[in-house]
Coordinates of C-alpha atoms in Angstrom, one line a residue:
M1 CA 0.0 0.0 0.0
C2 CA 1.6 3.3 -1.2
G3 CA 1.0 6.4 -3.0
L4 CA 2.0 6.8 -6.8
S5 CA 2.2 9.7 -9.0
G6 CA 3.7 10.6 -12.4
E7 CA 3.7 12.3 -15.8
I8 CA 3.8 11.1 -19.4
R9 CA 4.5 13.5 -22.2
F10 CA 2.9 13.1 -25.7
D11 CA 4.5 16.3 -27.2
G12 CA 8.1 15.2 -27.3
R13 CA 9.3 17.2 -24.3
P14 CA 10.8 15.6 -21.2
A15 CA 8.6 15.0 -18.2
D16 CA 8.3 17.8 -15.6
V17 CA 10.1 16.0 -12.8
D18 CA 9.8 19.0 -10.3
A19 CA 6.0 18.7 -10.8
V20 CA 6.1 15.0 -10.0
V21 CA 8.2 15.5 -7.1
R22 CA 5.6 18.1 -5.6
M23 CA 2.8 15.5 -6.1
S24 CA 4.9 12.8 -4.4
C25 CA 5.6 15.0 -1.5
V26 CA 1.8 15.2 -0.8
L27 CA 1.6 11.5 -0.9
E28 CA 4.2 11.0 1.9
P29 CA 1.7 10.1 4.6
R30 CA 0.4 7.3 2.4
G31 CA 4.1 5.8 2.1
P32 CA 6.2 6.9 5.0
N33 CA 8.8 4.2 4.7
G34 CA 10.5 5.0 1.5
Q35 CA 10.4 7.1 -1.8
G36 CA 11.7 7.0 -5.2
V37 CA 11.6 8.9 -8.5
W38 CA 12.5 7.7 -12.0
Q39 CA 12.8 9.5 -15.2
Y40 CA 13.2 8.2 -18.7
G41 CA 12.8 11.1 -21.1
R42 CA 9.1 11.6 -21.7
V43 CA 8.3 9.5 -18.5
A44 CA 8.5 10.5 -14.9
L45 CA 7.4 8.0 -12.1
A46 CA 7.4 8.6 -8.3
H47 CA 6.4 6.5 -5.4
R48 CA 6.0 6.6 -1.6
R49 CA 6.3 3.3 -0.1
L50 CA 4.4 1.6 3.0
S51 CA 6.7 -1.5 3.4
I52 CA 4.1 -4.5 3.9
I53 CA 5.5 -7.2 1.7
D54 CA 9.4 -7.6 1.0
L55 CA 10.5 -5.0 3.5
S56 CA 14.0 -4.9 1.8
D57 CA 15.3 -2.3 -0.7
A58 CA 14.6 -4.9 -3.6
G59 CA 10.9 -4.0 -3.4
A60 CA 11.3 -0.4 -3.7
Q61 CA 9.5 1.6 -6.5
P62 CA 9.6 3.0 -9.1
M63 CA 10.5 -0.6 -10.0
V64 CA 12.3 -1.0 -13.4
D65 CA 13.1 -4.2 -15.2
S66 CA 15.5 -3.2 -17.9
A67 CA 15.5 -6.8 -19.4
L68 CA 11.8 -6.7 -20.1
G69 CA 11.8 -3.0 -21.0
L70 CA 9.0 -2.1 -18.5
G71 CA 8.6 0.3 -15.4
V72 CA 5.9 0.4 -12.9
V73 CA 4.6 2.2 -9.9
F74 CA 1.9 0.2 -8.0
N75 CA -0.3 0.7 -4.9
G76 CA -2.1 -2.0 -3.3
C77 CA -1.6 -5.8 -2.4
I78 CA -1.8 -8.8 -4.7
Y79 CA -3.0 -11.5 -2.3
N80 CA -2.0 -14.4 -4.5
Y81 CA 1.4 -13.0 -5.7
R82 CA 3.3 -16.1 -4.3
Q83 CA 1.2 -18.6 -6.4
L84 CA 1.5 -16.2 -9.5
R85 CA 5.3 -15.9 -8.9
E86 CA 5.6 -19.8 -8.8
E87 CA 3.6 -19.9 -12.0
L88 CA 5.7 -17.5 -13.6
A89 CA 9.0 -18.8 -12.3
G90 CA 7.8 -22.1 -14.1
D91 CA 7.5 -20.1 -17.3
G92 CA 11.1 -19.1 -17.0
Y93 CA 10.9 -15.6 -15.5
R94 CA 13.6 -14.9 -12.9
F95 CA 12.9 -12.6 -9.9
F96 CA 15.1 -10.3 -8.1
S97 CA 12.7 -9.4 -5.2
T98 CA 10.0 -11.1 -3.2
S99 CA 7.6 -8.3 -3.7
D100 CA 4.1 -8.4 -5.3
T101 CA 5.2 -5.3 -7.4
E102 CA 7.7 -7.6 -9.3
V103 CA 5.0 -10.1 -9.9
V104 CA 2.8 -7.5 -11.5
L105 CA 5.7 -6.4 -13.9
K106 CA 6.3 -10.1 -14.9
A107 CA 2.6 -10.9 -15.2
Y108 CA 2.1 -8.0 -17.6
H109 CA 4.9 -9.2 -19.7
R110 CA 3.5 -12.8 -19.8
W111 CA -0.1 -12.0 -20.2
G112 CA -0.4 -8.4 -21.4
T113 CA -3.4 -6.5 -20.1
D114 CA -5.2 -9.8 -19.2
C115 CA -2.8 -9.9 -16.3
V116 CA -5.6 -8.3 -14.2
D117 CA -7.7 -11.1 -14.6
H118 CA -5.1 -13.2 -12.7
F119 CA -4.9 -10.8 -9.7
L120 CA -6.7 -11.4 -6.5
G121 CA -6.5 -8.2 -4.7
M122 CA -6.7 -4.5 -4.5
F123 CA -4.5 -2.5 -6.7
A124 CA -3.8 0.6 -8.9
F125 CA -0.8 0.7 -11.1
V126 CA 0.8 2.6 -14.0
L127 CA 3.2 0.6 -16.2
V128 CA 5.2 1.9 -19.1
E129 CA 6.7 0.1 -21.9
R130 CA 10.1 1.5 -22.8
D131 CA 10.3 0.6 -26.5
S132 CA 6.8 1.2 -27.7
G133 CA 6.1 4.2 -25.4
R134 CA 2.8 2.5 -24.3
T135 CA 1.3 3.3 -20.9
V136 CA -1.1 1.0 -19.0
L137 CA -3.1 2.2 -16.3
A138 CA -5.3 -0.3 -14.2
R139 CA -7.6 -0.4 -11.3
D140 CA -8.9 -3.3 -9.1
R141 CA -12.4 -4.5 -9.7
L142 CA -14.1 -2.8 -6.8
G143 CA -12.0 0.4 -6.9
I144 CA -10.5 0.0 -3.5
K145 CA -7.3 1.6 -4.7
P146 CA -7.8 5.1 -6.3
L147 CA -6.0 6.6 -9.3
Y148 CA -6.8 10.3 -10.2
L149 CA -5.9 11.6 -13.6
S150 CA -5.5 14.9 -15.6
Q151 CA -4.8 14.7 -19.3
D152 CA -4.7 17.0 -22.1
G153 CA -3.0 16.8 -25.6
A154 CA 0.3 17.5 -24.3
R155 CA 0.6 15.2 -21.2
L156 CA -1.0 12.8 -18.6
R157 CA -0.5 13.2 -15.0
F158 CA -1.8 10.7 -12.3
A159 CA -1.6 10.3 -8.6
S160 CA -3.3 8.2 -5.9
T161 CA -5.0 11.4 -4.5
L162 CA -6.6 14.4 -6.1
P163 CA -4.7 16.9 -3.7
A164 CA -1.5 15.4 -5.0
L165 CA -2.4 16.4 -8.7
L166 CA -3.3 19.8 -7.4
A167 CA 0.2 20.1 -6.2
G168 CA 1.6 19.5 -9.6
G169 CA 0.0 22.6 -10.6
D170 CA -1.3 23.7 -14.2
L171 CA -4.7 22.2 -13.4
D172 CA -8.2 23.3 -14.2
T173 CA -10.0 23.7 -10.9
T174 CA -13.2 25.0 -11.9
I175 CA -16.3 23.1 -10.5
D176 CA -17.9 20.4 -12.7
P177 CA -21.6 21.4 -12.8
V178 CA -22.7 17.5 -13.4
A179 CA -20.5 16.3 -10.7
L180 CA -22.0 19.0 -8.5
Q181 CA -25.5 18.0 -9.2
H182 CA -24.4 14.4 -8.5
Y183 CA -23.0 15.4 -5.1
M184 CA -26.2 17.1 -4.2
S185 CA -28.6 14.4 -5.3
F186 CA -26.9 11.0 -5.3
H187 CA -26.1 10.9 -1.7
A188 CA -22.9 12.9 -2.2
V189 CA -21.5 10.4 -4.5
V190 CA -19.7 11.6 -7.9
P191 CA -19.7 8.7 -10.1
P192 CA -16.4 7.9 -12.0
P193 CA -14.9 9.3 -14.4
L194 CA -16.1 12.4 -12.9
T195 CA -14.7 14.4 -9.9
I196 CA -15.9 17.8 -8.5
L197 CA -13.2 19.5 -10.6
A198 CA -13.5 19.8 -14.1
G199 CA -9.8 19.2 -14.8
V200 CA -9.5 16.0 -12.8
R201 CA -11.0 12.6 -13.6
K202 CA -10.5 9.2 -11.9
L203 CA -10.1 5.9 -13.6
P204 CA -13.3 3.6 -13.1
P205 CA -12.9 0.5 -11.3
A206 CA -12.3 -2.7 -13.1
T207 CA -10.6 -0.7 -15.9
V208 CA -7.4 -1.3 -17.9
R209 CA -6.6 2.0 -20.0
V210 CA -4.0 1.6 -22.6
I211 CA -2.5 4.9 -24.0
E212 CA -0.3 5.0 -27.0
S213 CA 2.9 7.2 -27.1
D214 CA 0.7 10.0 -29.1
G215 CA -1.9 10.0 -26.2
V216 CA -4.6 8.1 -28.0
G217 CA -6.0 5.5 -25.7
H218 CA -8.7 3.1 -25.1
D219 CA -10.4 1.3 -22.2
I220 CA -11.0 -2.2 -21.3
T221 CA -13.7 -3.2 -18.8
Y222 CA -12.6 -6.6 -17.6
W223 CA -15.1 -7.5 -14.7
N224 CA -18.9 -7.1 -14.4
P225 CA -20.6 -9.4 -12.2
L226 CA -23.6 -11.0 -12.8
H227 CA -26.6 -10.0 -10.4
A228 CA -28.8 -13.0 -11.1
R229 CA -29.3 -16.6 -10.3
V230 CA -27.1 -18.9 -11.8
A231 CA -27.2 -22.7 -12.7
R232 CA -24.4 -23.9 -10.6
Y233 CA -26.3 -22.8 -7.4
A234 CA -29.9 -23.9 -8.4
G235 CA -31.7 -25.8 -5.8
L236 CA -29.6 -24.6 -2.8
S237 CA -31.5 -24.6 0.5
G238 CA -31.1 -21.7 2.7
G239 CA -28.7 -23.5 5.0
E240 CA -26.6 -24.4 1.9
W241 CA -26.4 -20.7 1.1
E242 CA -25.4 -19.7 4.6
D243 CA -22.6 -22.3 4.5
L244 CA -21.3 -21.3 1.0
V245 CA -21.4 -17.6 2.2
L246 CA -19.4 -18.5 5.4
T247 CA -16.8 -20.6 3.4
T248 CA -16.1 -18.1 0.8
L249 CA -15.8 -15.3 3.4
R250 CA -13.4 -17.4 5.2
T251 CA -11.2 -17.8 2.1
A252 CA -11.5 -13.9 1.7
V253 CA -10.3 -13.4 5.1
Q254 CA -7.5 -15.9 5.0
R255 CA -6.2 -14.2 1.8
R256 CA -5.9 -10.8 3.5
M257 CA -3.6 -12.1 6.1
V258 CA -0.7 -12.1 3.5
A259 CA 1.9 -9.8 4.8
D260 CA 5.3 -9.6 6.3
V261 CA 4.0 -7.6 9.1
P262 CA 1.3 -8.0 11.7
V263 CA -2.4 -7.7 10.7
G264 CA -5.3 -6.3 13.0
V265 CA -8.9 -5.8 12.8
L266 CA -11.0 -2.7 13.1
L267 CA -13.7 -4.1 15.4
S268 CA -16.9 -1.9 15.5
G269 CA -18.9 -4.6 17.4
G270 CA -21.3 -4.9 14.4
I271 CA -21.9 -8.3 12.7
D272 CA -19.4 -7.5 9.6
S273 CA -16.1 -6.8 11.7
S274 CA -17.0 -9.3 14.4
V275 CA -17.4 -12.1 11.9
I276 CA -13.9 -11.4 10.4
V277 CA -12.6 -11.7 14.1
A278 CA -14.6 -14.8 14.5
L279 CA -13.1 -16.5 11.3
L280 CA -9.5 -15.5 12.2
A281 CA -10.0 -16.8 15.6
Q282 CA -11.1 -20.2 14.0
E283 CA -8.2 -20.4 11.9
G284 CA -6.0 -20.3 15.1
Q285 CA -4.7 -16.8 14.5
Q286 CA -2.7 -15.9 17.6
D287 CA -2.3 -12.5 19.4
L288 CA -4.8 -10.8 17.0
Q289 CA -5.0 -7.3 17.7
T290 CA -8.5 -5.5 17.5
F291 CA -9.3 -1.8 17.8
S292 CA -12.5 0.1 18.6
I293 CA -13.1 3.8 18.8
G294 CA -15.5 5.8 20.8
F295 CA -16.3 9.5 21.3
E296 CA -17.6 11.3 24.3
A297 CA -21.5 11.5 24.4
V298 CA -23.1 14.8 23.7
G299 CA -26.4 15.1 25.5
D300 CA -28.5 12.0 24.8
A301 CA -26.2 11.0 21.8
E302 CA -24.0 8.1 22.7
G303 CA -20.6 8.1 21.2
D304 CA -19.4 4.5 21.4
E305 CA -20.4 0.9 21.1
F306 CA -17.8 -0.7 23.3
E307 CA -20.5 -2.9 24.8
F308 CA -20.4 -5.0 21.8
S309 CA -16.8 -4.8 20.7
D310 CA -15.9 -5.8 24.2
L311 CA -18.1 -8.9 24.0
V312 CA -16.5 -10.0 20.8
A313 CA -12.9 -9.3 21.9
K314 CA -13.7 -11.2 25.2
E315 CA -15.4 -14.2 23.1
F316 CA -12.3 -14.7 21.0
G317 CA -9.6 -13.6 23.4
T318 CA -8.0 -10.8 21.3
D319 CA -5.5 -8.1 22.3
H320 CA -8.1 -5.4 22.3
H321 CA -7.5 -1.7 22.2
R322 CA -10.4 0.7 23.3
L323 CA -9.6 4.0 21.9
M324 CA -11.6 7.0 23.3
I325 CA -11.4 10.2 21.5
P326 CA -12.1 13.3 23.8
S327 CA -14.3 16.0 22.4
S328 CA -11.5 18.3 22.6
Q329 CA -9.8 16.4 19.8
V330 CA -12.8 16.0 17.4
L331 CA -12.3 19.4 15.8
D332 CA -8.7 18.6 15.0
G333 CA -9.9 15.3 13.6
L334 CA -12.3 17.1 11.5
D335 CA -9.8 19.4 10.1
G336 CA -7.4 16.5 9.3
A337 CA -10.2 14.5 7.8
V338 CA -11.1 17.3 5.3
G339 CA -7.5 17.8 4.6
T340 CA -7.1 14.4 3.6
M341 CA -10.1 13.8 1.4
S342 CA -9.4 13.2 -2.2
E343 CA -13.0 14.5 -2.8
P344 CA -15.8 15.9 -0.5
M345 CA -17.2 13.2 1.7
V346 CA -20.1 14.1 3.6
S347 CA -20.3 11.1 6.1
H348 CA -19.2 11.9 9.6
D349 CA -17.7 8.5 9.7
C350 CA -14.7 10.1 7.8
V351 CA -13.8 11.8 11.3
A352 CA -14.1 8.6 13.1
F353 CA -11.9 6.7 10.6
Y354 CA -9.4 9.4 10.7
S355 CA -9.1 9.4 14.3
L356 CA -9.2 5.7 14.7
S357 CA -6.4 5.3 12.0
Q358 CA -4.3 7.8 13.9
Q359 CA -4.4 5.6 17.0
V360 CA -4.2 2.2 15.3
S361 CA -1.1 3.1 13.1
Q362 CA 0.9 3.4 16.3
H363 CA 0.2 -0.4 16.8
V364 CA 0.0 -2.1 13.4
K365 CA 0.5 -1.3 9.7
V366 CA -2.3 -3.5 8.3
V367 CA -5.8 -4.1 9.3
Q368 CA -9.0 -5.8 8.0
S369 CA -12.2 -3.9 8.1
G370 CA -15.8 -4.9 7.5
Q371 CA -16.8 -2.4 4.8
G372 CA -18.9 -3.5 1.9
A373 CA -21.2 -6.1 3.4
D374 CA -24.2 -3.7 3.4
E375 CA -23.8 -2.7 -0.2
I376 CA -23.6 -6.4 -1.5
L377 CA -25.9 -8.2 0.8
A378 CA -28.6 -5.5 1.1
G379 CA -28.2 -4.3 4.6
Y380 CA -29.5 -0.7 4.2
E381 CA -33.0 0.5 4.7
W382 CA -33.6 1.5 0.9
Y383 CA -33.4 -2.2 -0.2
P384 CA -36.6 -3.6 1.3
P385 CA -39.0 -1.3 -0.7
L386 CA -37.7 -2.9 -3.8
A387 CA -38.9 -6.1 -2.9
G388 CA -42.4 -5.5 -4.3
V389 CA -41.5 -4.1 -7.6
A390 CA -42.1 -6.2 -10.8
D391 CA -38.9 -7.8 -12.1
D392 CA -39.4 -6.4 -15.6
S393 CA -40.0 -2.8 -14.6
V394 CA -37.0 -0.6 -14.9
E395 CA -39.0 2.6 -14.3
D396 CA -40.9 1.2 -11.3
A397 CA -37.6 0.1 -9.7
L398 CA -36.0 3.4 -10.5
A399 CA -39.0 5.3 -8.9
V400 CA -38.7 3.3 -5.8
Y401 CA -34.9 3.4 -5.5
S402 CA -34.7 7.2 -6.2
A403 CA -37.5 7.8 -3.6
N404 CA -35.7 6.1 -1.0
F405 CA -31.9 6.7 -1.8
F406 CA -31.5 10.2 -3.4
D407 CA -31.0 13.0 -1.3
R408 CA -33.6 15.1 -3.0
T409 CA -35.6 15.6 -6.2
H410 CA -34.3 17.5 -9.2
A411 CA -37.0 20.0 -8.7
E412 CA -35.9 20.5 -5.1
L413 CA -32.2 20.9 -6.3
A414 CA -33.3 23.7 -8.5
G415 CA -34.3 25.7 -5.3
I416 CA -30.8 25.1 -3.8
L417 CA -28.2 25.7 -6.5
Q418 CA -27.9 28.9 -8.3
P419 CA -29.4 28.8 -11.7
E420 CA -26.1 28.7 -13.6
W421 CA -25.3 25.5 -11.9
M422 CA -28.4 23.6 -12.9
S423 CA -29.4 21.9 -16.0
A424 CA -32.7 20.5 -17.4
T425 CA -31.3 16.9 -17.1
D426 CA -31.4 15.1 -13.8
H427 CA -28.1 13.5 -14.2
S428 CA -28.4 11.3 -11.2
R429 CA -31.6 9.8 -12.2
A430 CA -30.1 9.2 -15.8
L431 CA -27.4 7.5 -14.3
A432 CA -29.5 5.1 -12.3
R433 CA -31.8 4.6 -15.2
E434 CA -29.0 3.6 -17.6
H435 CA -27.6 1.1 -15.1
F436 CA -31.0 -0.3 -14.3
G437 CA -31.6 -0.9 -17.9
R438 CA -28.4 -3.0 -18.5
P439 CA -28.8 -6.6 -18.9
G440 CA -27.6 -9.2 -16.2
A441 CA -29.7 -8.4 -13.2
D442 CA -32.8 -10.3 -12.5
T443 CA -34.9 -8.3 -10.1
A444 CA -35.3 -4.7 -8.8
L445 CA -33.2 -5.5 -5.9
D446 CA -30.5 -7.0 -8.2
R447 CA -30.4 -3.7 -10.1
A448 CA -30.1 -1.6 -7.3
L449 CA -27.4 -3.8 -5.7
R450 CA -25.5 -3.8 -8.8
L451 CA -25.4 0.0 -9.2
D452 CA -24.5 0.4 -5.3
S453 CA -21.7 -2.1 -5.4
L454 CA -20.1 -0.6 -8.7
V455 CA -20.7 3.1 -8.1
M456 CA -21.8 4.2 -4.6
L457 CA -19.7 1.7 -2.6
V458 CA -16.6 2.6 -4.6
D459 CA -17.1 6.4 -4.3
D460 CA -18.4 6.6 -0.7
P461 CA -17.4 3.8 2.0
V462 CA -14.5 2.4 -0.1
K463 CA -13.0 5.7 -0.8
R464 CA -13.7 7.0 2.7
V465 CA -11.7 4.2 4.3
D466 CA -8.8 4.4 1.8
N467 CA -8.4 8.2 2.4
M468 CA -8.7 8.1 6.2
T469 CA -6.4 5.1 6.8
M470 CA -3.7 6.0 4.5
A471 CA -3.6 9.5 5.9
W472 CA -1.7 7.6 8.7
G473 CA 0.2 5.0 6.6
L474 CA -2.3 2.3 7.7
E475 CA -3.5 -0.3 5.1
A476 CA -7.1 -1.3 5.3
R477 CA -8.1 -4.6 3.6
T478 CA -11.9 -5.4 3.1
P479 CA -12.7 -9.2 2.8
F480 CA -16.3 -8.5 1.9
L481 CA -15.0 -6.8 -1.3
D482 CA -13.0 -9.9 -2.4
H483 CA -14.3 -10.2 -5.9
E484 CA -15.2 -13.9 -5.7
F485 CA -17.3 -13.1 -2.5
V486 CA -19.1 -10.3 -4.4
E487 CA -19.8 -12.7 -7.2
L488 CA -21.2 -15.0 -4.8
A489 CA -23.3 -12.4 -3.0
A490 CA -24.7 -11.2 -6.3
A491 CA -26.1 -14.7 -6.9
V492 CA -27.7 -15.1 -3.5
P493 CA -31.6 -15.0 -3.9
P494 CA -33.1 -11.5 -3.0
A495 CA -35.3 -13.0 -0.2
L496 CA -32.3 -14.5 1.6
K497 CA -30.6 -11.2 1.4
L498 CA -33.6 -9.1 2.7
A499 CA -34.5 -11.6 5.5
G500 CA -34.1 -10.4 9.1
G501 CA -34.2 -6.8 8.0
G502 CA -31.3 -7.2 5.6
K503 CA -28.1 -9.1 5.2
G504 CA -30.2 -12.1 6.5
V505 CA -28.1 -14.8 4.9
L506 CA -25.0 -13.4 6.5
K507 CA -26.6 -13.0 9.9
E508 CA -27.8 -16.8 10.0
A509 CA -24.3 -17.9 8.7
S510 CA -22.7 -15.9 11.5
R511 CA -24.6 -17.7 14.2
K512 CA -22.4 -20.5 13.6
V513 CA -19.5 -18.6 14.9
L514 CA -20.8 -15.5 16.7
P515 CA -22.8 -14.8 19.9
S516 CA -26.4 -13.9 19.3
A517 CA -26.1 -10.7 21.1
V518 CA -23.9 -9.4 18.3
I519 CA -26.2 -10.5 15.5
D520 CA -29.4 -9.4 16.9
R521 CA -28.4 -5.9 18.0
K522 CA -29.7 -2.8 16.3
K523 CA -27.7 -1.8 13.2
G524 CA -24.8 0.6 14.5
H525 CA -22.5 3.0 12.8
F526 CA -19.3 5.0 13.8
P527 CA -21.2 7.8 15.9
V528 CA -19.6 11.2 16.1
P529 CA -22.0 13.1 18.2
A530 CA -20.6 16.5 18.0
I531 CA -21.0 16.5 14.2
I532 CA -24.3 14.8 14.0
N533 CA -25.9 17.8 15.4
L534 CA -24.0 20.8 14.6
Q535 CA -23.3 23.3 17.4
G536 CA -20.5 25.2 19.0
R537 CA -17.2 25.5 17.2
Y538 CA -18.4 22.8 14.6
L539 CA -21.3 24.9 13.5
D540 CA -18.9 28.0 13.6
R541 CA -16.6 26.3 11.2
V542 CA -19.5 25.6 8.7
R543 CA -20.9 29.2 9.1
E544 CA -17.3 30.5 8.3
A545 CA -16.8 28.5 5.3
L546 CA -20.2 29.4 3.7
H547 CA -19.8 33.1 4.5
A548 CA -16.0 33.0 3.1
P549 CA -15.3 35.4 0.4
E550 CA -14.3 32.3 -1.9
A551 CA -17.9 30.8 -1.2
R552 CA -19.6 34.1 -2.1
S553 CA -17.6 34.5 -5.3
R554 CA -18.2 30.8 -6.3
G555 CA -21.8 31.2 -5.9
L556 CA -22.8 27.6 -5.8
F557 CA -25.9 27.9 -3.5
R558 CA -28.9 30.2 -3.3
T559 CA -28.4 32.8 -0.7
D560 CA -31.7 32.3 0.8
Y561 CA -31.3 28.5 1.2
V562 CA -27.9 28.9 3.0
E563 CA -29.4 31.5 5.5
R564 CA -32.3 29.3 6.1
L565 CA -30.2 26.3 6.9
L566 CA -27.9 28.6 9.2
A567 CA -30.9 29.9 11.1
D568 CA -32.0 26.4 12.1
P569 CA -28.9 24.0 11.6
N570 CA -30.2 20.7 12.6
R571 CA -33.6 20.9 11.3
Y572 CA -33.1 20.3 7.5
R573 CA -32.2 16.8 6.6
T574 CA -31.8 14.8 3.3
N575 CA -33.9 11.9 2.4
L576 CA -31.7 9.6 4.4
G577 CA -31.3 11.9 7.3
S578 CA -27.9 13.7 6.5
N579 CA -27.7 17.2 7.8
Q580 CA -28.2 19.5 4.8
L581 CA -26.2 22.2 6.2
W582 CA -23.2 19.7 6.8
Q583 CA -23.5 18.8 3.3
I584 CA -23.0 22.2 1.6
G585 CA -20.7 23.3 4.4
L586 CA -18.2 20.3 4.0
L587 CA -18.1 20.9 0.2
E588 CA -17.0 24.6 0.8
M589 CA -14.7 23.5 3.5
W590 CA -13.1 21.1 1.3
L591 CA -12.7 23.5 -1.6
Q592 CA -11.2 26.2 0.6
R593 CA -8.9 23.7 2.4
H594 CA -7.5 22.8 -1.0
G595 CA -6.9 26.4 -2.1
I596 CA -9.7 26.4 -4.9
G597 CA -11.0 29.8 -5.1

């Protein structure tokens, strides 16, 4: 897990190494254990290393194999790298390191762009061919590892974070109006390739982009899971599905223990992280470190769920760390989280993950985490209403989904944004309609889960976890996002997913390994009471951002709307209960923090 950046020129000029170094400096928190820069004429690559696999200098990056004529910068982990290394060695390849990065190089030489089909893991990489001048960019199937891009006719720049690209300079930082409308409507999600800035794009998940030496390129989408019932699972009973889910998840958890350093678990006390702990304990994992976070209560709002995380830790005998964050530190956590966000992310979970990661990074470099289960196994409240929708009615499914998930209607948005930022097209609804209309999903629920797992999951919880953990040089691994587990989950019958209020098949499977008190509890979250209800210094921070000269000059929001929210800060909520003032305030805080005037 690391931070990568670079520049490829198409105009015959040498790469701007100074700009690449500036980008790399911003990425230092992602890779505090080493750095490297490599230039070859029109190409410059930079890397910040978090040493997880092959801790020696042989695993350093940028990695260049002169014999093969290839250079690469890589971020992530290939969990089956040892098996692939053995296979490649059998084909005659010789290795100079024990790193997964070198496996990526050799795999590309052996299989070309099809190498990604062989990888089990999370990854983003940029690979250059010396002789052809070809550049290959790739991102893992679920978009766990980010890759931001800025390209024009003269050059391509890329980096693991958007702020790193900003540091390179010469970037169009105007607001993208379509992205703004998505942010305000699609639960603060800006789908790829868009970002909130017109001059920055992101490589979509499950994508390989091949760019020739003249800048002309094409994309290959290499994974698109079927959300339908498949023949090989026909006739399975509910109990058999539960066994299959647990067995496949156990494999995913085992894969994510590959490391040359200890691996811990972020333990919230909910079912998702708890079952990871249980499966590791069953496998005989010794001295497993687990970590839970809590915040001071504010009024009646509780700030921790230690009751349940303590229960799990005691049940499985983990080396457990209860991390209580005093209210005096939450504001610092807020500022730090906003600063490290690659894009505006409205969930207050960002502050919790940022603060948790700061503490956990003092103990371990790698953790497993339970993100993704809700999006692939129907754990959220907007899924059950889809159960009654006819399987063949895309428009009915879209109507129910948008009514339950979207933050607001397009008509309501017109009363919030200034007219110059609005368009007649409801872009979020159009996106959902296009996804819902694709073949390969049997039911309305299947359509929604496919959209959420391929878009919302990637650009909300997955991005949040990557940004906040890597701000402290902490690698987070997510077994529920093992692509084989996702494929299995997509095939599970909708009724089994929706049972028990959602994630029914996982809940029943987990009864084989977890105490019932953990499974039958009310669904929790990372509570940050000081931000859920804005008051005091937190409200002041939002008010200052919305009244700042930059905000007034930008003119995104109608003045009467802003003042109405400020007059009653905790009254107005989105469809899913998010604070509307926080949503627009966070956007302005992010823009101003990153110097976007």
